[in-house]
Each structure stands twice: as structure tokens, then as C-alpha cells.
Amino acid sequence: RQYDDEESDGQVSSITMSQTVIEGGRTPQMPILTAYCEPVNQTTWSIKPLPRRYNTQSSSQPQSSEAESQSNLFSIQYPHLTSCKALPSQFPIDTPPVDLDPFLPWIHDVFPSSDGKYIQFIAQNRRRCFNGQRRVYNGERLPQGVVAHKNYVHLEYGKNYFMRPQAALFQHVPVKKVEVSDEHDDDSSNHEKIASTVGEEPRYRLASHEDADPDGMDTRFICRFKSFDPDATTLTIVGYSLSEFELDYDFHTYRKGYLHTATHEGYDNHMIWMSQLLFKCPIPEDWRDKVKLGDTVINDYSTLYVDIIPIRTPPRYTPPREFFQPKYRNSKMTLENLFLPDDEWGKDHILPKIDHSGRWENIPICMPSLMTHGLLPKGSDIRSHSLPDHTDNHVAFPP
């Protein structure tokens, strides 16, 4: 990506972000940011309970269309992400894998909290990019399934329909950890096996609020953490967690007085709070101090990574109050649970293994932002420092 830089003499020079990183950055041995795209079959959304997505290598399970799509999982690498300082500009925003797998979050920025407890994600709703509208022409016959709104129709209604899974990412889904002992999926895979220091990968099933685990009550993504040893050039799994929302989008929609958080047709650009997706993943406890002090970053690139695996369910087009979390049950805002997970998803919808699921992989966990950009020295505790005085070198801080 190129940027124009106005110099003092008025001339404009074109520079690239890679030229701004003078030294350091990701080495060829370090993991490369990768997106694993999984085909989405929206025709299965009308089936109740929602069909389970079996692992790719399973030959003994009945091959539904969704199961068959697993064998088409394909990866896209982004080797141009080489710098923590330039991460927001090097992340694949303009040509994201979301255009191929709409369940992947359209990530724009990622950074750890200053206390090292969380890795924070800033994403956007890609469907809104295809909400441009035009008037329906006199006598025009719209394709089957295309719905006009007040005599307007989407300019790119095919892409708008394809991007419907983006709305689901704003809605929580409860999950419960389960033991999978008789699964027909085998571990044979083209994916290279990675060593683990935390035992077996946790497995989850879709659940009701009553059955969900406490940390799985309000989530949407599985988070897997990996550490790279630059001396041995090995990658090791060091932990798992479930994502947390920064705010409850369903509750926010209700408080705004709107009936639905998402709509089938997508005529909802006026719901501006559904534009930016904010979520975070708890970092394993053994690594929080290292992240807080910046010890996981070497020469402007991280040795600690997180994979983001979306939990794939259709968007809920019912009123938000029909599936509020239990913490709202004592108020007058709730309705009876009219969205019934056991009917919609079943009680045995076990999620596929991570390596058989569409996902973001090898997202670098850099230093806290003030360290990354040189406003605080590496290894310092932000809580023991005051913000620097306003100078020309610290224009981010108001006078």
C-alpha cells in the first residue's frame, strides 16, 4: 500500500510502509499471517437443528453439503505483515479474506491491553460496504430472493446476501466444553502438527444459556495462542480461551429502541453501532507479564501469536430480548426465551477441531501501544508512568 507524504518544499513523494521499517521485523522463519477460508452454505441455515460441520478427513460420516465444504478449506498467506509498528497499515484490510469467507472478522487493528491480560481486536462490518442502493426501475423484475425496500434495492445484492454472516459476529453464542471420545474424525490432516504445552485441544458444543460454561456464556470466537522459539525455530501451542465482547450489541440495539439487531435484507446502514466490532481474547496467565512488559517482541515482531476461530451460526433476526443473557433476566426488559437453542442448534452440535475450521492464524501479539510507538520504554509498567508532556513529538496527546 502506498502513501503520499508532503515534504516541506511542497513536493509529494510516494513511499511504502515497508520502507519505513529500517531494521528488524519478521524473519523468514517466523510464522506468517494466514487466513484459512471455509466455504459457507447458507442454505443449511433453514434446517433445524443446524447441521453439524464434520471434520475434513472424516470418511465415515454422512457427507452433507456443509461437510463436503470442509474438504475445500484453503489458505491465503500475507507475508507483507512484517512489523509491529506498521501493523495497522500492513494488515490485509483492502483485500481481506472476508470476501471469500464472510464468517472471518474484518480486522483493522489488534493490540494487547496495557496490563497484558487481553488481546484487543478492532474489526468492521464488511456487509455495510455493499449496502449502496438505487431506485427500482419502472417495470423492473428483481431476481428471486431479492427484496426491495421503499422502492430501493442494493446495488450489489449478491454480495450483500453473501456477507450476511458478518452480522452473526456481533451476536453472542453460548457454548459448553465437552469430551469427545467417540468422534469419527481422525487427526490425519495436511496441516502440520504443532506441539502443545497445555494438553489436548478443548472441544465445545453449541448450548443454551442454562447449559453453557461461565466463560462460554457470551462469546463468538475460540482463541488459540502459540509461541515461537527463534533459536529452535519451533512453534508451540501455549493456551486457549474464549473471546469476550466489549459491549453487548443486542442489548445496545434494544436500548436504542430497534426491533432487530440484524435484518435479512441488510437495509440497516442507519444502525451505526453495528459498524464496528470490538472483542478481546483473554491471554493465558503465564504470558500476561511478558506481554505487559513487551518481552514477547524481538526486533519489531512478536514471538507470541493468536489464532481466531469464529463459531459459525446463522444471524438471529429475532428481537434481541428473545435471547438476552441470564444477567438481564431480573429486569423488566426480558421476554420469554423465544429463541430456543436446543431447537435451533440441537444439543449435540459439536464444533469442528480448530485445524479443520476457517480461521485467522498467526496474528502477532505485539507490545502495548505506547511501547510499540516509543512513548514508553520496553519493559516499563505503564501504571508507574505518567503520560508525556505535550510536545511536537507526542501529538497524540491533547494540550
mmCIF file of C-alpha atoms in Angstrom:
data_model
loop_
_atom_site.group_PDB
_atom_site.id
_atom_site.type_symbol
_atom_site.label_atom_id
_atom_site.label_comp_id
_atom_site.label_asym_id
_atom_site.label_seq_id
_atom_site.Cartn_x
_atom_site.Cartn_y
_atom_site.Cartn_z
ATOM 1 C CA ARG A 1 0.000 0.000 0.000
ATOM 2 C CA GLN A 2 1.347 3.418 -0.884
ATOM 3 C CA TYR A 3 1.037 6.723 0.894
ATOM 4 C CA ASP A 4 1.690 10.290 -0.193
ATOM 5 C CA ASP A 5 3.978 12.292 2.057
ATOM 6 C CA GLU A 6 4.023 16.064 1.649
ATOM 7 C CA GLU A 7 7.509 17.432 2.190
ATOM 8 C CA SER A 8 8.388 20.947 3.300
ATOM 9 C CA ASP A 9 9.176 22.096 -0.252
ATOM 10 C CA GLY A 10 5.675 21.223 -1.399
ATOM 11 C CA GLN A 11 6.749 18.237 -3.451
ATOM 12 C CA VAL A 12 4.968 14.952 -2.983
ATOM 13 C CA SER A 13 6.882 11.708 -2.727
ATOM 14 C CA SER A 14 5.361 8.239 -2.784
ATOM 15 C CA ILE A 15 6.612 5.872 -0.062
ATOM 16 C CA THR A 16 5.686 2.412 1.090
ATOM 17 C CA MET A 17 5.258 1.283 4.666
ATOM 18 C CA SER A 18 7.898 -1.417 4.189
ATOM 19 C CA GLN A 19 10.451 1.359 3.595
ATOM 20 C CA THR A 20 9.635 2.894 6.976
ATOM 21 C CA VAL A 21 10.899 -0.198 8.802
ATOM 22 C CA ILE A 22 14.635 0.313 8.668
ATOM 23 C CA GLU A 23 15.665 -2.773 10.566
ATOM 24 C CA GLY A 24 14.168 -5.759 12.324
ATOM 25 C CA GLY A 25 10.741 -7.155 11.646
ATOM 26 C CA ARG A 26 9.537 -10.659 10.917
ATOM 27 C CA THR A 27 12.238 -13.086 9.829
ATOM 28 C CA PRO A 28 11.584 -15.816 7.218
ATOM 29 C CA GLN A 29 11.484 -18.459 9.961
ATOM 30 C CA MET A 30 8.674 -16.740 11.872
ATOM 31 C CA PRO A 31 5.041 -17.736 11.276
ATOM 32 C CA ILE A 32 3.227 -15.861 8.506
ATOM 33 C CA LEU A 33 -0.189 -14.295 8.990
ATOM 34 C CA THR A 34 -2.597 -16.704 7.304
ATOM 35 C CA ALA A 35 -6.334 -16.893 6.691
ATOM 36 C CA TYR A 36 -7.958 -20.298 6.315
ATOM 37 C CA CYS A 37 -11.162 -19.785 4.345
ATOM 38 C CA GLU A 38 -14.108 -22.133 4.732
ATOM 39 C CA PRO A 39 -16.959 -22.191 2.196
ATOM 40 C CA VAL A 40 -20.299 -21.093 3.628
ATOM 41 C CA ASN A 41 -23.512 -22.841 2.626
ATOM 42 C CA GLN A 42 -26.327 -20.530 3.735
ATOM 43 C CA THR A 43 -28.979 -22.982 2.512
ATOM 44 C CA THR A 44 -28.350 -25.105 5.629
ATOM 45 C CA TRP A 45 -29.472 -22.249 7.887
ATOM 46 C CA SER A 46 -33.116 -23.201 7.468
ATOM 47 C CA ILE A 47 -32.503 -26.748 8.730
ATOM 48 C CA LYS A 48 -33.338 -27.387 12.398
ATOM 49 C CA PRO A 49 -31.350 -28.361 14.274
ATOM 50 C CA LEU A 50 -28.445 -26.711 12.489
ATOM 51 C CA PRO A 51 -26.347 -29.412 10.724
ATOM 52 C CA ARG A 52 -23.037 -30.125 12.333
ATOM 53 C CA ARG A 53 -19.843 -29.335 10.417
ATOM 54 C CA TYR A 54 -17.782 -32.514 10.444
ATOM 55 C CA ASN A 55 -14.021 -32.555 10.109
ATOM 56 C CA THR A 56 -12.482 -32.686 6.671
ATOM 57 C CA GLN A 57 -10.886 -36.108 6.912
ATOM 58 C CA SER A 58 -13.911 -37.957 8.199
ATOM 59 C CA SER A 59 -14.980 -40.573 5.671
ATOM 60 C CA SER A 60 -17.425 -42.451 7.888
ATOM 61 C CA GLN A 61 -19.808 -39.538 8.466
ATOM 62 C CA PRO A 62 -22.668 -38.771 6.061
ATOM 63 C CA GLN A 63 -21.383 -36.168 3.640
ATOM 64 C CA SER A 64 -23.845 -33.292 3.744
ATOM 65 C CA SER A 65 -23.101 -30.257 1.605
ATOM 66 C CA GLU A 66 -21.670 -28.476 4.622
ATOM 67 C CA ALA A 67 -19.476 -31.449 5.467
ATOM 68 C CA GLU A 68 -18.243 -31.650 1.913
ATOM 69 C CA SER A 69 -17.308 -27.982 2.007
ATOM 70 C CA GLN A 70 -14.799 -28.749 4.750
ATOM 71 C CA SER A 71 -12.574 -30.506 2.238
ATOM 72 C CA ASN A 72 -12.360 -27.223 0.350
ATOM 73 C CA LEU A 73 -10.703 -25.325 3.205
ATOM 74 C CA PHE A 74 -7.941 -23.232 1.640
ATOM 75 C CA SER A 75 -5.340 -20.818 2.964
ATOM 76 C CA ILE A 76 -4.143 -17.350 1.993
ATOM 77 C CA GLN A 77 -0.832 -16.072 3.348
ATOM 78 C CA TYR A 78 0.033 -12.422 3.978
ATOM 79 C CA PRO A 79 3.851 -12.250 4.162
ATOM 80 C CA HIS A 80 3.853 -8.453 3.818
ATOM 81 C CA LEU A 81 2.890 -8.171 7.514
ATOM 82 C CA THR A 82 6.411 -7.810 8.898
ATOM 83 C CA SER A 83 6.309 -5.060 11.525
ATOM 84 C CA CYS A 84 4.516 -4.393 14.799
ATOM 85 C CA LYS A 85 4.914 -0.638 14.346
ATOM 86 C CA ALA A 86 3.321 -0.781 10.894
ATOM 87 C CA LEU A 87 0.745 -3.467 11.700
ATOM 88 C CA PRO A 88 -2.397 -1.324 11.131
ATOM 89 C CA SER A 89 -1.200 -0.359 7.641
ATOM 90 C CA GLN A 90 0.188 -3.791 6.703
ATOM 91 C CA PHE A 91 -2.832 -5.820 7.815
ATOM 92 C CA PRO A 92 -4.865 -7.022 4.762
ATOM 93 C CA ILE A 93 -7.723 -4.554 5.001
ATOM 94 C CA ASP A 94 -8.278 -3.567 1.361
ATOM 95 C CA THR A 95 -8.352 -7.136 0.008
ATOM 96 C CA PRO A 96 -9.425 -9.171 3.039
ATOM 97 C CA PRO A 97 -10.148 -12.912 3.119
ATOM 98 C CA VAL A 98 -13.554 -11.913 4.448
ATOM 99 C CA ASP A 99 -14.570 -11.526 0.788
ATOM 100 C CA LEU A 100 -14.103 -15.298 0.453
ATOM 101 C CA ASP A 101 -15.198 -16.410 3.921
ATOM 102 C CA PRO A 102 -17.702 -13.931 5.430
ATOM 103 C CA PHE A 103 -17.534 -15.546 8.879
ATOM 104 C CA LEU A 104 -13.990 -14.217 9.329
ATOM 105 C CA PRO A 105 -13.884 -10.873 11.160
ATOM 106 C CA TRP A 106 -12.707 -7.933 9.035
ATOM 107 C CA ILE A 107 -9.841 -6.993 11.368
ATOM 108 C CA HIS A 108 -8.390 -3.485 11.141
ATOM 109 C CA ASP A 109 -6.212 -3.354 14.236
ATOM 110 C CA VAL A 110 -5.048 -5.611 17.060
ATOM 111 C CA PHE A 111 -3.089 -4.770 20.217
ATOM 112 C CA PRO A 112 -2.716 -6.039 23.805
ATOM 113 C CA SER A 113 -4.114 -4.252 26.822
ATOM 114 C CA SER A 114 -1.570 -2.375 28.920
ATOM 115 C CA ASP A 115 -1.885 -4.935 31.735
ATOM 116 C CA GLY A 116 -1.213 -7.850 29.361
ATOM 117 C CA LYS A 117 -4.485 -9.601 30.200
ATOM 118 C CA TYR A 118 -6.210 -9.275 26.840
ATOM 119 C CA ILE A 119 -5.529 -9.020 23.155
ATOM 120 C CA GLN A 120 -7.946 -6.449 21.726
ATOM 121 C CA PHE A 121 -9.439 -6.582 18.217
ATOM 122 C CA ILE A 122 -10.915 -3.739 16.186
ATOM 123 C CA ALA A 123 -12.965 -5.051 13.267
ATOM 124 C CA GLN A 124 -15.580 -3.645 10.905
ATOM 125 C CA ASN A 125 -18.814 -4.938 9.416
ATOM 126 C CA ARG A 126 -17.901 -5.823 5.832
ATOM 127 C CA ARG A 127 -21.539 -6.200 4.773
ATOM 128 C CA ARG A 128 -22.028 -2.457 5.121
ATOM 129 C CA CYS A 129 -19.643 -1.953 2.185
ATOM 130 C CA PHE A 130 -22.293 -3.499 -0.079
ATOM 131 C CA ASN A 131 -25.328 -1.604 1.198
ATOM 132 C CA GLY A 132 -25.351 1.029 -1.546
ATOM 133 C CA GLN A 133 -28.832 1.390 -3.031
ATOM 134 C CA ARG A 134 -30.580 2.519 -6.209
ATOM 135 C CA ARG A 135 -34.194 3.002 -7.200
ATOM 136 C CA VAL A 136 -36.038 0.093 -8.750
ATOM 137 C CA TYR A 137 -36.691 0.884 -12.407
ATOM 138 C CA ASN A 138 -40.241 1.076 -13.684
ATOM 139 C CA GLY A 139 -41.307 -2.403 -14.695
ATOM 140 C CA GLU A 140 -38.100 -3.992 -13.400
ATOM 141 C CA ARG A 141 -38.406 -7.594 -12.235
ATOM 142 C CA LEU A 142 -35.980 -8.330 -9.437
ATOM 143 C CA PRO A 143 -34.239 -11.726 -9.213
ATOM 144 C CA GLN A 144 -35.808 -14.335 -6.980
ATOM 145 C CA GLY A 145 -34.949 -13.698 -3.342
ATOM 146 C CA VAL A 146 -34.053 -10.021 -3.829
ATOM 147 C CA VAL A 147 -36.294 -7.765 -1.748
ATOM 148 C CA ALA A 148 -36.731 -4.050 -2.353
ATOM 149 C CA HIS A 149 -37.191 -1.556 0.480
ATOM 150 C CA LYS A 150 -39.243 1.586 -0.152
ATOM 151 C CA ASN A 151 -38.671 1.096 -3.880
ATOM 152 C CA TYR A 152 -34.886 0.858 -3.407
ATOM 153 C CA VAL A 153 -32.650 -2.154 -3.945
ATOM 154 C CA HIS A 154 -28.997 -2.863 -3.229
ATOM 155 C CA LEU A 155 -26.530 -2.080 -5.987
ATOM 156 C CA GLU A 156 -24.725 -5.346 -5.274
ATOM 157 C CA TYR A 157 -27.443 -7.504 -3.761
ATOM 158 C CA GLY A 158 -25.473 -10.681 -4.429
ATOM 159 C CA LYS A 159 -22.542 -9.531 -2.320
ATOM 160 C CA ASN A 160 -24.884 -8.104 0.320
ATOM 161 C CA TYR A 161 -26.523 -11.521 0.635
ATOM 162 C CA PHE A 162 -23.160 -13.317 0.700
ATOM 163 C CA MET A 163 -21.988 -11.107 3.585
ATOM 164 C CA ARG A 164 -24.895 -11.954 5.890
ATOM 165 C CA PRO A 165 -22.628 -13.957 8.265
ATOM 166 C CA GLN A 166 -20.902 -10.699 9.242
ATOM 167 C CA ALA A 167 -23.975 -9.785 11.311
ATOM 168 C CA ALA A 168 -23.695 -13.025 13.297
ATOM 169 C CA LEU A 169 -20.266 -11.977 14.595
ATOM 170 C CA PHE A 170 -21.943 -9.176 16.583
ATOM 171 C CA GLN A 171 -24.226 -11.628 18.398
ATOM 172 C CA HIS A 172 -23.147 -13.772 21.323
ATOM 173 C CA VAL A 173 -23.381 -17.545 21.240
ATOM 174 C CA PRO A 174 -23.245 -19.790 24.360
ATOM 175 C CA VAL A 175 -21.001 -22.858 24.290
ATOM 176 C CA LYS A 176 -20.192 -25.721 26.629
ATOM 177 C CA LYS A 177 -16.940 -27.644 26.838
ATOM 178 C CA VAL A 178 -17.403 -31.339 26.101
ATOM 179 C CA GLU A 179 -15.395 -34.542 25.982
ATOM 180 C CA VAL A 180 -15.262 -36.068 22.510
ATOM 181 C CA SER A 181 -14.290 -39.715 22.843
ATOM 182 C CA ASP A 182 -16.163 -41.438 20.041
ATOM 183 C CA GLU A 183 -15.778 -38.931 17.265
ATOM 184 C CA HIS A 184 -15.275 -40.375 13.811
ATOM 185 C CA ASP A 185 -12.988 -37.515 12.805
ATOM 186 C CA ASP A 186 -9.410 -38.623 12.637
ATOM 187 C CA ASP A 187 -6.352 -36.470 13.089
ATOM 188 C CA SER A 188 -4.920 -37.058 9.649
ATOM 189 C CA SER A 189 -4.623 -33.670 8.009
ATOM 190 C CA ASN A 190 -2.447 -31.718 5.655
ATOM 191 C CA HIS A 191 -1.931 -29.235 8.462
ATOM 192 C CA GLU A 192 1.429 -29.599 10.172
ATOM 193 C CA LYS A 193 1.103 -30.831 13.738
ATOM 194 C CA ILE A 194 2.122 -28.301 16.393
ATOM 195 C CA ALA A 195 3.471 -29.250 19.801
ATOM 196 C CA SER A 196 1.418 -28.207 22.826
ATOM 197 C CA THR A 197 2.265 -27.436 26.443
ATOM 198 C CA VAL A 198 -1.385 -27.302 27.570
ATOM 199 C CA GLY A 199 -2.682 -30.755 26.706
ATOM 200 C CA GLU A 200 -5.477 -31.610 24.316
ATOM 201 C CA GLU A 201 -7.398 -29.013 22.374
ATOM 202 C CA PRO A 202 -10.676 -28.110 24.152
ATOM 203 C CA ARG A 203 -13.846 -29.060 22.299
ATOM 204 C CA TYR A 204 -17.150 -27.221 22.512
ATOM 205 C CA ARG A 205 -20.774 -27.663 21.555
ATOM 206 C CA LEU A 206 -23.429 -25.024 20.962
ATOM 207 C CA ALA A 207 -25.539 -24.685 24.101
ATOM 208 C CA SER A 208 -28.338 -22.838 25.819
ATOM 209 C CA HIS A 209 -27.597 -20.242 28.487
ATOM 210 C CA GLU A 210 -28.575 -22.792 31.113
ATOM 211 C CA ASP A 211 -26.060 -25.370 29.836
ATOM 212 C CA ALA A 212 -23.222 -23.003 28.883
ATOM 213 C CA ASP A 213 -19.976 -22.734 30.829
ATOM 214 C CA PRO A 214 -19.411 -19.444 32.699
ATOM 215 C CA ASP A 215 -16.661 -18.366 30.270
ATOM 216 C CA GLY A 216 -18.746 -19.573 27.318
ATOM 217 C CA MET A 217 -21.927 -17.638 28.113
ATOM 218 C CA ASP A 218 -21.135 -14.615 25.950
ATOM 219 C CA THR A 219 -18.641 -15.460 23.228
ATOM 220 C CA ARG A 220 -18.201 -15.742 19.459
ATOM 221 C CA PHE A 221 -14.591 -16.831 18.841
ATOM 222 C CA ILE A 222 -12.234 -19.534 20.057
ATOM 223 C CA CYS A 223 -8.747 -18.124 20.661
ATOM 224 C CA ARG A 224 -5.624 -20.278 20.378
ATOM 225 C CA PHE A 225 -2.230 -18.956 21.486
ATOM 226 C CA LYS A 226 1.138 -20.079 20.123
ATOM 227 C CA SER A 227 4.731 -19.220 20.959
ATOM 228 C CA PHE A 228 7.664 -19.205 18.545
ATOM 229 C CA ASP A 229 11.166 -20.120 19.721
ATOM 230 C CA PRO A 230 13.579 -18.162 17.473
ATOM 231 C CA ASP A 231 16.549 -20.332 18.475
ATOM 232 C CA ALA A 232 14.938 -23.713 17.779
ATOM 233 C CA THR A 233 12.576 -22.201 15.152
ATOM 234 C CA THR A 234 9.696 -24.196 16.647
ATOM 235 C CA LEU A 235 6.079 -23.239 17.272
ATOM 236 C CA THR A 236 4.236 -24.405 20.392
ATOM 237 C CA ILE A 237 0.611 -24.073 21.493
ATOM 238 C CA VAL A 238 0.571 -22.379 24.899
ATOM 239 C CA GLY A 239 -3.116 -21.821 25.626
ATOM 240 C CA TYR A 240 -6.735 -21.430 24.639
ATOM 241 C CA SER A 241 -9.516 -19.055 25.626
ATOM 242 C CA LEU A 242 -12.936 -17.842 24.504
ATOM 243 C CA SER A 243 -13.472 -14.307 23.244
ATOM 244 C CA GLU A 244 -15.380 -11.600 25.114
ATOM 245 C CA PHE A 245 -17.363 -8.698 23.682
ATOM 246 C CA GLU A 246 -16.515 -5.160 24.712
ATOM 247 C CA LEU A 247 -20.227 -4.358 24.648
ATOM 248 C CA ASP A 248 -23.495 -6.216 24.204
ATOM 249 C CA TYR A 249 -24.717 -5.297 20.715
ATOM 250 C CA ASP A 250 -28.110 -6.939 21.218
ATOM 251 C CA PHE A 251 -28.699 -5.004 24.429
ATOM 252 C CA HIS A 252 -27.491 -1.796 22.802
ATOM 253 C CA THR A 253 -29.940 -2.328 19.937
ATOM 254 C CA TYR A 254 -32.781 -2.819 22.408
ATOM 255 C CA ARG A 255 -31.861 0.338 24.334
ATOM 256 C CA LYS A 256 -31.838 2.255 21.059
ATOM 257 C CA GLY A 257 -35.437 1.172 20.538
ATOM 258 C CA TYR A 258 -34.839 -1.006 17.470
ATOM 259 C CA LEU A 259 -36.637 -4.273 16.957
ATOM 260 C CA HIS A 260 -33.807 -6.246 15.312
ATOM 261 C CA THR A 261 -30.021 -6.305 15.631
ATOM 262 C CA ALA A 262 -29.717 -7.574 12.066
ATOM 263 C CA THR A 263 -32.068 -7.881 9.095
ATOM 264 C CA HIS A 264 -32.359 -10.406 6.277
ATOM 265 C CA GLU A 265 -32.271 -7.762 3.574
ATOM 266 C CA GLY A 266 -29.500 -5.603 5.051
ATOM 267 C CA TYR A 267 -31.215 -2.212 4.854
ATOM 268 C CA ASP A 268 -29.688 -1.160 8.158
ATOM 269 C CA ASN A 269 -26.851 1.270 7.488
ATOM 270 C CA HIS A 270 -28.520 3.748 9.835
ATOM 271 C CA MET A 271 -27.682 1.396 12.751
ATOM 272 C CA ILE A 272 -24.225 2.888 13.085
ATOM 273 C CA TRP A 273 -23.394 0.969 16.279
ATOM 274 C CA MET A 274 -23.379 -2.196 14.168
ATOM 275 C CA SER A 275 -20.465 -0.874 12.139
ATOM 276 C CA GLN A 276 -17.508 -1.574 14.433
ATOM 277 C CA LEU A 277 -16.937 -4.944 16.075
ATOM 278 C CA LEU A 278 -14.949 -4.805 19.320
ATOM 279 C CA PHE A 279 -13.901 -8.014 21.036
ATOM 280 C CA LYS A 280 -10.959 -9.377 23.018
ATOM 281 C CA CYS A 281 -9.338 -12.669 23.918
ATOM 282 C CA PRO A 282 -8.001 -13.394 27.428
ATOM 283 C CA ILE A 283 -4.260 -14.088 27.224
ATOM 284 C CA PRO A 284 -3.017 -17.183 29.133
ATOM 285 C CA GLU A 285 -1.957 -16.173 32.641
ATOM 286 C CA ASP A 286 1.617 -17.425 32.248
ATOM 287 C CA TRP A 287 2.160 -14.949 29.406
ATOM 288 C CA ARG A 288 0.492 -11.813 30.724
ATOM 289 C CA ASP A 289 3.544 -10.327 32.415
ATOM 290 C CA LYS A 290 5.667 -10.992 29.335
ATOM 291 C CA VAL A 291 3.107 -9.248 27.110
ATOM 292 C CA LYS A 292 2.737 -6.351 29.554
ATOM 293 C CA LEU A 293 6.494 -5.735 29.577
ATOM 294 C CA GLY A 294 6.932 -6.279 25.839
ATOM 295 C CA ASP A 295 9.186 -9.308 26.303
ATOM 296 C CA THR A 296 7.478 -11.286 23.523
ATOM 297 C CA VAL A 297 8.628 -8.836 20.816
ATOM 298 C CA ILE A 298 12.068 -9.147 19.202
ATOM 299 C CA ASN A 299 13.242 -6.593 16.638
ATOM 300 C CA ASP A 300 9.763 -5.199 15.967
ATOM 301 C CA TYR A 301 7.946 -8.516 15.573
ATOM 302 C CA SER A 302 6.248 -10.797 18.028
ATOM 303 C CA THR A 303 7.087 -14.348 19.069
ATOM 304 C CA LEU A 304 3.592 -14.830 20.533
ATOM 305 C CA TYR A 305 0.590 -15.304 18.252
ATOM 306 C CA VAL A 306 -3.153 -15.803 18.464
ATOM 307 C CA ASP A 307 -5.480 -17.685 16.131
ATOM 308 C CA ILE A 308 -9.116 -16.551 15.851
ATOM 309 C CA ILE A 309 -11.680 -19.234 15.079
ATOM 310 C CA PRO A 310 -15.259 -17.960 14.580
ATOM 311 C CA ILE A 311 -18.122 -20.023 15.970
ATOM 312 C CA ARG A 312 -20.383 -20.312 12.933
ATOM 313 C CA THR A 313 -24.115 -19.924 13.484
ATOM 314 C CA PRO A 314 -26.658 -18.039 11.354
ATOM 315 C CA PRO A 315 -27.512 -14.461 12.343
ATOM 316 C CA ARG A 316 -30.510 -14.148 14.663
ATOM 317 C CA TYR A 317 -33.175 -11.973 13.088
ATOM 318 C CA THR A 318 -35.472 -12.205 16.104
ATOM 319 C CA PRO A 319 -35.854 -9.314 18.609
ATOM 320 C CA PRO A 320 -32.787 -9.163 20.898
ATOM 321 C CA ARG A 321 -34.908 -9.568 24.028
ATOM 322 C CA GLU A 322 -35.806 -13.086 22.940
ATOM 323 C CA PHE A 323 -32.271 -14.284 23.678
ATOM 324 C CA PHE A 324 -30.919 -11.965 26.349
ATOM 325 C CA GLN A 325 -28.287 -13.372 28.671
ATOM 326 C CA PRO A 326 -29.340 -14.506 32.160
ATOM 327 C CA LYS A 327 -27.886 -11.349 33.749
ATOM 328 C CA TYR A 328 -30.829 -9.412 32.273
ATOM 329 C CA ARG A 329 -33.483 -11.858 33.450
ATOM 330 C CA ASN A 330 -34.302 -9.982 36.682
ATOM 331 C CA SER A 331 -35.274 -6.838 34.814
ATOM 332 C CA LYS A 332 -38.466 -5.929 33.002
ATOM 333 C CA MET A 333 -36.584 -5.838 29.707
ATOM 334 C CA THR A 334 -36.621 -9.548 29.032
ATOM 335 C CA LEU A 335 -39.123 -11.692 27.190
ATOM 336 C CA GLU A 336 -39.545 -15.403 27.484
ATOM 337 C CA ASN A 337 -36.753 -17.246 25.693
ATOM 338 C CA LEU A 338 -38.483 -17.404 22.328
ATOM 339 C CA PHE A 339 -35.208 -18.300 20.606
ATOM 340 C CA LEU A 340 -34.650 -21.886 21.704
ATOM 341 C CA PRO A 341 -31.043 -23.061 21.170
ATOM 342 C CA ASP A 342 -31.917 -26.721 21.650
ATOM 343 C CA ASP A 343 -34.391 -26.445 18.779
ATOM 344 C CA GLU A 344 -32.257 -24.197 16.585
ATOM 345 C CA TRP A 345 -28.891 -25.893 17.107
ATOM 346 C CA GLY A 346 -29.607 -29.163 18.891
ATOM 347 C CA LYS A 347 -27.821 -30.489 21.969
ATOM 348 C CA ASP A 348 -25.055 -32.313 20.121
ATOM 349 C CA HIS A 349 -23.757 -29.680 17.685
ATOM 350 C CA ILE A 350 -20.056 -30.121 18.426
ATOM 351 C CA LEU A 351 -17.758 -27.610 16.759
ATOM 352 C CA PRO A 352 -15.032 -28.990 14.465
ATOM 353 C CA LYS A 353 -11.420 -29.087 15.510
ATOM 354 C CA ILE A 354 -9.563 -25.835 15.045
ATOM 355 C CA ASP A 355 -7.325 -27.080 12.238
ATOM 356 C CA HIS A 356 -10.435 -28.130 10.319
ATOM 357 C CA SER A 357 -12.160 -24.754 10.722
ATOM 358 C CA GLY A 358 -11.977 -21.476 8.856
ATOM 359 C CA ARG A 359 -9.874 -19.042 10.890
ATOM 360 C CA TRP A 360 -7.305 -16.294 11.163
ATOM 361 C CA GLU A 361 -3.933 -17.748 12.157
ATOM 362 C CA ASN A 362 -0.615 -16.319 13.398
ATOM 363 C CA ILE A 363 -1.862 -12.850 14.350
ATOM 364 C CA PRO A 364 1.106 -11.274 16.168
ATOM 365 C CA ILE A 365 0.616 -10.106 19.751
ATOM 366 C CA CYS A 366 2.819 -7.026 19.837
ATOM 367 C CA MET A 367 3.743 -4.776 22.742
ATOM 368 C CA PRO A 368 1.205 -2.449 24.367
ATOM 369 C CA SER A 369 0.648 0.514 22.062
ATOM 370 C CA LEU A 370 2.662 3.102 23.997
ATOM 371 C CA MET A 371 5.708 0.812 23.895
ATOM 372 C CA THR A 372 5.240 -0.120 20.243
ATOM 373 C CA HIS A 373 5.330 3.528 19.215
ATOM 374 C CA GLY A 374 8.159 4.570 21.516
ATOM 375 C CA LEU A 375 6.171 6.626 24.023
ATOM 376 C CA LEU A 376 7.220 4.312 26.841
ATOM 377 C CA PRO A 377 10.402 2.217 27.051
ATOM 378 C CA LYS A 378 10.127 -1.530 26.623
ATOM 379 C CA GLY A 379 9.939 -3.315 29.953
ATOM 380 C CA SER A 380 8.264 -0.467 31.810
ATOM 381 C CA ASP A 381 4.981 -0.689 33.689
ATOM 382 C CA ILE A 382 2.522 1.823 32.281
ATOM 383 C CA ARG A 383 0.823 2.125 35.656
ATOM 384 C CA SER A 384 4.017 3.536 37.139
ATOM 385 C CA HIS A 385 4.399 6.185 34.420
ATOM 386 C CA SER A 386 2.595 9.414 33.706
ATOM 387 C CA LEU A 387 1.764 10.401 30.150
ATOM 388 C CA PRO A 388 4.461 12.526 28.497
ATOM 389 C CA ASP A 389 4.033 16.263 28.235
ATOM 390 C CA HIS A 390 2.538 17.569 25.023
ATOM 391 C CA THR A 391 5.291 18.278 22.548
ATOM 392 C CA ASP A 392 5.649 18.128 18.796
ATOM 393 C CA ASN A 393 6.885 14.547 19.240
ATOM 394 C CA HIS A 394 3.740 13.441 21.086
ATOM 395 C CA VAL A 395 0.966 14.950 19.015
ATOM 396 C CA ALA A 396 -1.428 12.197 20.050
ATOM 397 C CA PHE A 397 -1.881 13.835 23.440
ATOM 398 C CA PRO A 398 -4.042 16.985 23.544
ATOM 399 C CA PRO A 399 -2.670 20.122 25.225
#
